């Protein structure tokens, strides 16, 4: 099959199989996404970030933890592109290795929060009655909490560390997803196709998993993409406070905290990891905007 | 409780769209008052439940921590009998529900226990540090409103124009920038290199304790004392952290203002006003802006709550002796009474602001009556 005919097959207005229709819809979404230049830029940056995390041992010119006190606080140069920190560690290498920590935290939080939210929201919306009342009341309580402060208190109770930081961010992050999933569930709960499935003998569990969840997925994905930047910033904030990844693990927020003491004379120690955080969260914001245009045309009205 | 009450809690961004689309019954005198009373009662009930939830959460956090509070009091080498006695004295042997009720009672009386790191009652510490945060967040919100609202209005009125583009970029950067990093860079440039502003802290040392403490807000206190030197000094210290917070609040407020305005500007009454021959300026600033006042107040209240929270990281960067610095300092010392006390206070402010904006929305917006 040549390229042209693949394209025609994908864009066919009269798909003959279910698979063709599905792939065709995906392809059209991709075309919309591709036409958004900033979204593409965001995607490229994130792909590079992922590659950087995977290839960290090969890319990093130095070890992220090797100390070299003779070379401490060196400004950016040909030998150390982004300079060195107070222990003589190469900042570029630490940023490269730090991308793994960042991706780990963001990835797990962005997986756990929406799943908790999806479960609670769809159950509340589908069950209705007092179950709905109770679940949504709990959601409201968490929603009314200042997120960062709650995360701080949680980490204080659980003890600092990367896993507890993820846990704290996930626990503070799920309520908006629950709201969203509930709204989507209410919208389809009384739809004819649900009634039809019910008449065919589908149980509540099957209805929920097979017929309600798929309707929630696209709006959830958009929300996740738009939340990613916020998760990165919160994670970096926890790291900055010394509550995230513990030394000597390289984490961008903690690296900024290390450079704080030297900010007036050796600005690069704090500036470089901050730039990394900024670029990555900007990329997620670009990507989120682009995805919203594709998956949720109503929301991207502007 | 009706189903609609469940949506009354912390709504992040209220939509200005039609709240009740059905035909509104003719506003009869007593019916309207009753409806208002019911709306207020709904908000108050929801407020109380949320506050109880807040205390439940902080209570649970206080229980799950791996640090044994009894051990912290009696020390590692206490005999089992001493340990048991201390445990009973602290009420930790009672059923968990009794403990929770006691905790709620304590908090209602303003008793958060004693801080291990400062040695003072937590409530006393909080009373001392809270005004500093309040001052910072207020000035920050002021900056956010004074710049954010006009920016959003112009961006909507000249949609696609260069101001709109600038506003978009400003907001995007605001959403993507780590606040503590921007603070550090601000210190580097404006204090370290340019020397335009005062450094970390609220005042220079020479002014410390010079102005009688009336409100706890240094700017206000120095004005009351008529001490211009102290005022200028306090201003040069607060302007950078407050601008920083103001920038983040501006990013949010300008985006929300813009989308509220766009919705209004496409409404028919705007077309009518234009057809009538009103100047564009009056259409935008007189008609449309007036109609978004209510949702805008809600947004501003929410953004103020956000700044109370956002000040945690900012305060650390600027060594600002507020509630954020207090929570993090005590947190690193494992001082849970102080951490949870601070969390409750910030949480209560946050929830109160939410409820207030909700209430304003219900009382002021004719469509939701």
mmCIF file with all atom_site columns, N, CA, C and O in Angstrom, chain B residues 164-195:
data_model
loop_
_atom_site.group_PDB
_atom_site.id
_atom_site.type_symbol
_atom_site.label_atom_id
_atom_site.label_alt_id
_atom_site.label_comp_id
_atom_site.label_asym_id
_atom_site.label_entity_id
_atom_site.label_seq_id
_atom_site.pdbx_PDB_ins_code
_atom_site.Cartn_x
_atom_site.Cartn_y
_atom_site.Cartn_z
_atom_site.occupancy
_atom_site.B_iso_or_equiv
_atom_site.pdbx_formal_charge
_atom_site.auth_seq_id
_atom_site.auth_comp_id
_atom_site.auth_asym_id
_atom_site.auth_atom_id
_atom_site.pdbx_PDB_model_num
ATOM 1   N N  . UNK B 1 164 ? -3.544 41.166 23.398 1.00 0.00 ? 164 UNK B N  1
ATOM 2   C CA . UNK B 1 164 ? -4.062 39.832 23.651 1.00 0.00 ? 164 UNK B CA 1
ATOM 3   C C  . UNK B 1 164 ? -2.923 38.805 23.628 1.00 0.00 ? 164 UNK B C  1
ATOM 4   O O  . UNK B 1 164 ? -2.836 37.921 24.485 1.00 0.00 ? 164 UNK B O  1
ATOM 5   N N  . UNK B 1 165 ? -2.041 38.951 22.629 1.00 0.00 ? 165 UNK B N  1
ATOM 6   C CA . UNK B 1 165 ? -0.908 38.020 22.532 1.00 0.00 ? 165 UNK B CA 1
ATOM 7   C C  . UNK B 1 165 ? -0.008 38.138 23.754 1.00 0.00 ? 165 UNK B C  1
ATOM 8   O O  . UNK B 1 165 ? 0.398  37.129 24.349 1.00 0.00 ? 165 UNK B O  1
ATOM 9   N N  . UNK B 1 166 ? 0.302  39.384 24.139 1.00 0.00 ? 166 UNK B N  1
ATOM 10  C CA . UNK B 1 166 ? 1.159  39.607 25.300 1.00 0.00 ? 166 UNK B CA 1
ATOM 11  C C  . UNK B 1 166 ? 0.521  38.976 26.545 1.00 0.00 ? 166 UNK B C  1
ATOM 12  O O  . UNK B 1 166 ? 1.171  38.260 27.315 1.00 0.00 ? 166 UNK B O  1
ATOM 13  N N  . UNK B 1 167 ? -0.795 39.220 26.706 1.00 0.00 ? 167 UNK B N  1
ATOM 14  C CA . UNK B 1 167 ? -1.492 38.693 27.880 1.00 0.00 ? 167 UNK B CA 1
ATOM 15  C C  . UNK B 1 167 ? -1.413 37.174 27.895 1.00 0.00 ? 167 UNK B C  1
ATOM 16  O O  . UNK B 1 167 ? -1.224 36.552 28.951 1.00 0.00 ? 167 UNK B O  1
ATOM 17  N N  . UNK B 1 168 ? -1.531 36.563 26.711 1.00 0.00 ? 168 UNK B N  1
ATOM 18  C CA . UNK B 1 168 ? -1.482 35.113 26.639 1.00 0.00 ? 168 UNK B CA 1
ATOM 19  C C  . UNK B 1 168 ? -0.111 34.588 27.068 1.00 0.00 ? 168 UNK B C  1
ATOM 20  O O  . UNK B 1 168 ? -0.001 33.661 27.858 1.00 0.00 ? 168 UNK B O  1
ATOM 21  N N  . UNK B 1 169 ? 0.940  35.235 26.539 1.00 0.00 ? 169 UNK B N  1
ATOM 22  C CA . UNK B 1 169 ? 2.300  34.792 26.874 1.00 0.00 ? 169 UNK B CA 1
ATOM 23  C C  . UNK B 1 169 ? 2.578  34.998 28.368 1.00 0.00 ? 169 UNK B C  1
ATOM 24  O O  . UNK B 1 169 ? 3.112  34.106 29.037 1.00 0.00 ? 169 UNK B O  1
ATOM 25  N N  . UNK B 1 170 ? 2.158  36.170 28.877 1.00 0.00 ? 170 UNK B N  1
ATOM 26  C CA . UNK B 1 170 ? 2.378  36.466 30.295 1.00 0.00 ? 170 UNK B CA 1
ATOM 27  C C  . UNK B 1 170 ? 1.729  35.386 31.170 1.00 0.00 ? 170 UNK B C  1
ATOM 28  O O  . UNK B 1 170 ? 2.331  34.870 32.110 1.00 0.00 ? 170 UNK B O  1
ATOM 29  N N  . UNK B 1 171 ? 0.494  35.006 30.810 1.00 0.00 ? 171 UNK B N  1
ATOM 30  C CA . UNK B 1 171 ? -0.209 34.012 31.612 1.00 0.00 ? 171 UNK B CA 1
ATOM 31  C C  . UNK B 1 171 ? 0.450  32.647 31.484 1.00 0.00 ? 171 UNK B C  1
ATOM 32  O O  . UNK B 1 171 ? 0.632  31.929 32.467 1.00 0.00 ? 171 UNK B O  1
ATOM 33  N N  . UNK B 1 172 ? 0.844  32.301 30.259 1.00 0.00 ? 172 UNK B N  1
ATOM 34  C CA . UNK B 1 172 ? 1.456  30.987 30.020 1.00 0.00 ? 172 UNK B CA 1
ATOM 35  C C  . UNK B 1 172 ? 2.741  30.845 30.823 1.00 0.00 ? 172 UNK B C  1
ATOM 36  O O  . UNK B 1 172 ? 3.003  29.819 31.449 1.00 0.00 ? 172 UNK B O  1
ATOM 37  N N  . UNK B 1 173 ? 3.548  31.915 30.821 1.00 0.00 ? 173 UNK B N  1
ATOM 38  C CA . UNK B 1 173 ? 4.782  31.867 31.596 1.00 0.00 ? 173 UNK B CA 1
ATOM 39  C C  . UNK B 1 173 ? 4.460  31.756 33.080 1.00 0.00 ? 173 UNK B C  1
ATOM 40  O O  . UNK B 1 173 ? 5.085  30.999 33.817 1.00 0.00 ? 173 UNK B O  1
ATOM 41  N N  . UNK B 1 174 ? 3.427  32.504 33.507 1.00 0.00 ? 174 UNK B N  1
ATOM 42  C CA . UNK B 1 174 ? 3.032  32.434 34.904 1.00 0.00 ? 174 UNK B CA 1
ATOM 43  C C  . UNK B 1 174 ? 2.619  31.033 35.323 1.00 0.00 ? 174 UNK B C  1
ATOM 44  O O  . UNK B 1 174 ? 2.902  30.592 36.427 1.00 0.00 ? 174 UNK B O  1
ATOM 45  N N  . UNK B 1 175 ? 1.954  30.309 34.409 1.00 0.00 ? 175 UNK B N  1
ATOM 46  C CA . UNK B 1 175 ? 1.516  28.956 34.734 1.00 0.00 ? 175 UNK B CA 1
ATOM 47  C C  . UNK B 1 175 ? 2.666  27.958 34.710 1.00 0.00 ? 175 UNK B C  1
ATOM 48  O O  . UNK B 1 175 ? 2.527  26.845 35.206 1.00 0.00 ? 175 UNK B O  1
ATOM 49  N N  . UNK B 1 176 ? 3.785  28.303 34.075 1.00 0.00 ? 176 UNK B N  1
ATOM 50  C CA . UNK B 1 176 ? 4.852  27.322 33.877 1.00 0.00 ? 176 UNK B CA 1
ATOM 51  C C  . UNK B 1 176 ? 6.083  27.583 34.733 1.00 0.00 ? 176 UNK B C  1
ATOM 52  O O  . UNK B 1 176 ? 7.015  26.793 34.710 1.00 0.00 ? 176 UNK B O  1
ATOM 53  N N  . UNK B 1 177 ? 6.095  28.697 35.444 1.00 0.00 ? 177 UNK B N  1
ATOM 54  C CA . UNK B 1 177 ? 7.321  29.094 36.147 1.00 0.00 ? 177 UNK B CA 1
ATOM 55  C C  . UNK B 1 177 ? 7.266  28.648 37.602 1.00 0.00 ? 177 UNK B C  1
ATOM 56  O O  . UNK B 1 177 ? 6.281  28.897 38.275 1.00 0.00 ? 177 UNK B O  1
ATOM 57  N N  . UNK B 1 178 ? 8.333  27.998 38.099 1.00 0.00 ? 178 UNK B N  1
ATOM 58  C CA . UNK B 1 178 ? 8.342  27.707 39.533 1.00 0.00 ? 178 UNK B CA 1
ATOM 59  C C  . UNK B 1 178 ? 8.509  29.008 40.314 1.00 0.00 ? 178 UNK B C  1
ATOM 60  O O  . UNK B 1 178 ? 9.462  29.755 40.089 1.00 0.00 ? 178 UNK B O  1
ATOM 61  N N  . UNK B 1 179 ? 7.573  29.269 41.216 1.00 0.00 ? 179 UNK B N  1
ATOM 62  C CA . UNK B 1 179 ? 7.519  30.569 41.895 1.00 0.00 ? 179 UNK B CA 1
ATOM 63  C C  . UNK B 1 179 ? 8.793  30.824 42.706 1.00 0.00 ? 179 UNK B C  1
ATOM 64  O O  . UNK B 1 179 ? 9.321  31.926 42.746 1.00 0.00 ? 179 UNK B O  1
ATOM 65  N N  . UNK B 1 180 ? 9.331  29.777 43.332 1.00 0.00 ? 180 UNK B N  1
ATOM 66  C CA . UNK B 1 180 ? 10.504 29.986 44.184 1.00 0.00 ? 180 UNK B CA 1
ATOM 67  C C  . UNK B 1 180 ? 11.728 30.315 43.342 1.00 0.00 ? 180 UNK B C  1
ATOM 68  O O  . UNK B 1 180 ? 12.600 31.070 43.759 1.00 0.00 ? 180 UNK B O  1
ATOM 69  N N  . UNK B 1 181 ? 11.757 29.773 42.132 1.00 0.00 ? 181 UNK B N  1
ATOM 70  C CA . UNK B 1 181 ? 12.886 30.056 41.258 1.00 0.00 ? 181 UNK B CA 1
ATOM 71  C C  . UNK B 1 181 ? 12.828 31.500 40.762 1.00 0.00 ? 181 UNK B C  1
ATOM 72  O O  . UNK B 1 181 ? 13.829 32.225 40.772 1.00 0.00 ? 181 UNK B O  1
ATOM 73  N N  . UNK B 1 182 ? 11.621 31.917 40.359 1.00 0.00 ? 182 UNK B N  1
ATOM 74  C CA . UNK B 1 182 ? 11.465 33.301 39.908 1.00 0.00 ? 182 UNK B CA 1
ATOM 75  C C  . UNK B 1 182 ? 11.833 34.266 41.035 1.00 0.00 ? 182 UNK B C  1
ATOM 76  O O  . UNK B 1 182 ? 12.441 35.314 40.811 1.00 0.00 ? 182 UNK B O  1
ATOM 77  N N  . UNK B 1 183 ? 11.490 33.878 42.270 1.00 0.00 ? 183 UNK B N  1
ATOM 78  C CA . UNK B 1 183 ? 11.837 34.703 43.422 1.00 0.00 ? 183 UNK B CA 1
ATOM 79  C C  . UNK B 1 183 ? 13.342 34.842 43.576 1.00 0.00 ? 183 UNK B C  1
ATOM 80  O O  . UNK B 1 183 ? 13.868 35.946 43.799 1.00 0.00 ? 183 UNK B O  1
ATOM 81  N N  . UNK B 1 184 ? 14.038 33.725 43.438 1.00 0.00 ? 184 UNK B N  1
ATOM 82  C CA . UNK B 1 184 ? 15.501 33.763 43.551 1.00 0.00 ? 184 UNK B CA 1
ATOM 83  C C  . UNK B 1 184 ? 16.104 34.648 42.469 1.00 0.00 ? 184 UNK B C  1
ATOM 84  O O  . UNK B 1 184 ? 16.998 35.466 42.728 1.00 0.00 ? 184 UNK B O  1
ATOM 85  N N  . UNK B 1 185 ? 15.596 34.490 41.236 1.00 0.00 ? 185 UNK B N  1
ATOM 86  C CA . UNK B 1 185 ? 16.125 35.285 40.138 1.00 0.00 ? 185 UNK B CA 1
ATOM 87  C C  . UNK B 1 185 ? 15.811 36.771 40.358 1.00 0.00 ? 185 UNK B C  1
ATOM 88  O O  . UNK B 1 185 ? 16.634 37.638 40.053 1.00 0.00 ? 185 UNK B O  1
ATOM 89  N N  . UNK B 1 186 ? 14.636 37.034 40.907 1.00 0.00 ? 186 UNK B N  1
ATOM 90  C CA . UNK B 1 186 ? 14.275 38.415 41.217 1.00 0.00 ? 186 UNK B CA 1
ATOM 91  C C  . UNK B 1 186 ? 15.227 39.012 42.234 1.00 0.00 ? 186 UNK B C  1
ATOM 92  O O  . UNK B 1 186 ? 15.686 40.153 42.095 1.00 0.00 ? 186 UNK B O  1
ATOM 93  N N  . UNK B 1 187 ? 15.537 38.223 43.278 1.00 0.00 ? 187 UNK B N  1
ATOM 94  C CA . UNK B 1 187 ? 16.489 38.696 44.286 1.00 0.00 ? 187 UNK B CA 1
ATOM 95  C C  . UNK B 1 187 ? 17.838 38.984 43.646 1.00 0.00 ? 187 UNK B C  1
ATOM 96  O O  . UNK B 1 187 ? 18.479 39.999 43.928 1.00 0.00 ? 187 UNK B O  1
ATOM 97  N N  . UNK B 1 188 ? 18.256 38.068 42.785 1.00 0.00 ? 188 UNK B N  1
ATOM 98  C CA . UNK B 1 188 ? 19.556 38.220 42.130 1.00 0.00 ? 188 UNK B CA 1
ATOM 99  C C  . UNK B 1 188 ? 19.613 39.523 41.336 1.00 0.00 ? 188 UNK B C  1
ATOM 100 O O  . UNK B 1 188 ? 20.545 40.313 41.472 1.00 0.00 ? 188 UNK B O  1
ATOM 101 N N  . UNK B 1 189 ? 18.560 39.758 40.534 1.00 0.00 ? 189 UNK B N  1
ATOM 102 C CA . UNK B 1 189 ? 18.601 40.913 39.632 1.00 0.00 ? 189 UNK B CA 1
ATOM 103 C C  . UNK B 1 189 ? 18.316 42.219 40.382 1.00 0.00 ? 189 UNK B C  1
ATOM 104 O O  . UNK B 1 189 ? 19.107 43.157 40.340 1.00 0.00 ? 189 UNK B O  1
ATOM 105 N N  . UNK B 1 190 ? 17.200 42.270 41.110 1.00 0.00 ? 190 UNK B N  1
ATOM 106 C CA . UNK B 1 190 ? 16.770 43.552 41.660 1.00 0.00 ? 190 UNK B CA 1
ATOM 107 C C  . UNK B 1 190 ? 17.463 43.924 42.971 1.00 0.00 ? 190 UNK B C  1
ATOM 108 O O  . UNK B 1 190 ? 17.566 45.084 43.311 1.00 0.00 ? 190 UNK B O  1
ATOM 109 N N  . UNK B 1 191 ? 17.930 42.915 43.690 1.00 0.00 ? 191 UNK B N  1
ATOM 110 C CA . UNK B 1 191 ? 18.633 43.203 44.941 1.00 0.00 ? 191 UNK B CA 1
ATOM 111 C C  . UNK B 1 191 ? 20.142 43.082 44.749 1.00 0.00 ? 191 UNK B C  1
ATOM 112 O O  . UNK B 1 191 ? 20.898 44.009 45.031 1.00 0.00 ? 191 UNK B O  1
ATOM 113 N N  . UNK B 1 192 ? 20.569 41.949 44.184 1.00 0.00 ? 192 UNK B N  1
ATOM 114 C CA . UNK B 1 192 ? 22.004 41.690 44.057 1.00 0.00 ? 192 UNK B CA 1
ATOM 115 C C  . UNK B 1 192 ? 22.679 42.586 43.033 1.00 0.00 ? 192 UNK B C  1
ATOM 116 O O  . UNK B 1 192 ? 23.722 43.171 43.300 1.00 0.00 ? 192 UNK B O  1
ATOM 117 N N  . UNK B 1 193 ? 22.088 42.702 41.840 1.00 0.00 ? 193 UNK B N  1
ATOM 118 C CA . UNK B 1 193 ? 22.752 43.428 40.763 1.00 0.00 ? 193 UNK B CA 1
ATOM 119 C C  . UNK B 1 193 ? 22.341 44.896 40.753 1.00 0.00 ? 193 UNK B C  1
ATOM 120 O O  . UNK B 1 193 ? 23.177 45.799 40.760 1.00 0.00 ? 193 UNK B O  1
ATOM 121 N N  . UNK B 1 194 ? 21.032 45.162 40.743 1.00 0.00 ? 194 UNK B N  1
ATOM 122 C CA . UNK B 1 194 ? 20.572 46.539 40.600 1.00 0.00 ? 194 UNK B CA 1
ATOM 123 C C  . UNK B 1 194 ? 20.478 47.276 41.928 1.00 0.00 ? 194 UNK B C  1
ATOM 124 O O  . UNK B 1 194 ? 20.606 48.495 41.965 1.00 0.00 ? 194 UNK B O  1
ATOM 125 N N  . UNK B 1 195 ? 20.235 46.532 43.010 1.00 0.00 ? 195 UNK B N  1
ATOM 126 C CA . UNK B 1 195 ? 20.132 47.180 44.315 1.00 0.00 ? 195 UNK B CA 1
ATOM 127 C C  . UNK B 1 195 ? 18.916 48.072 44.456 1.00 0.00 ? 195 UNK B C  1
ATOM 128 O O  . UNK B 1 195 ? 18.913 49.028 45.224 1.00 0.00 ? 195 UNK B O  1
#
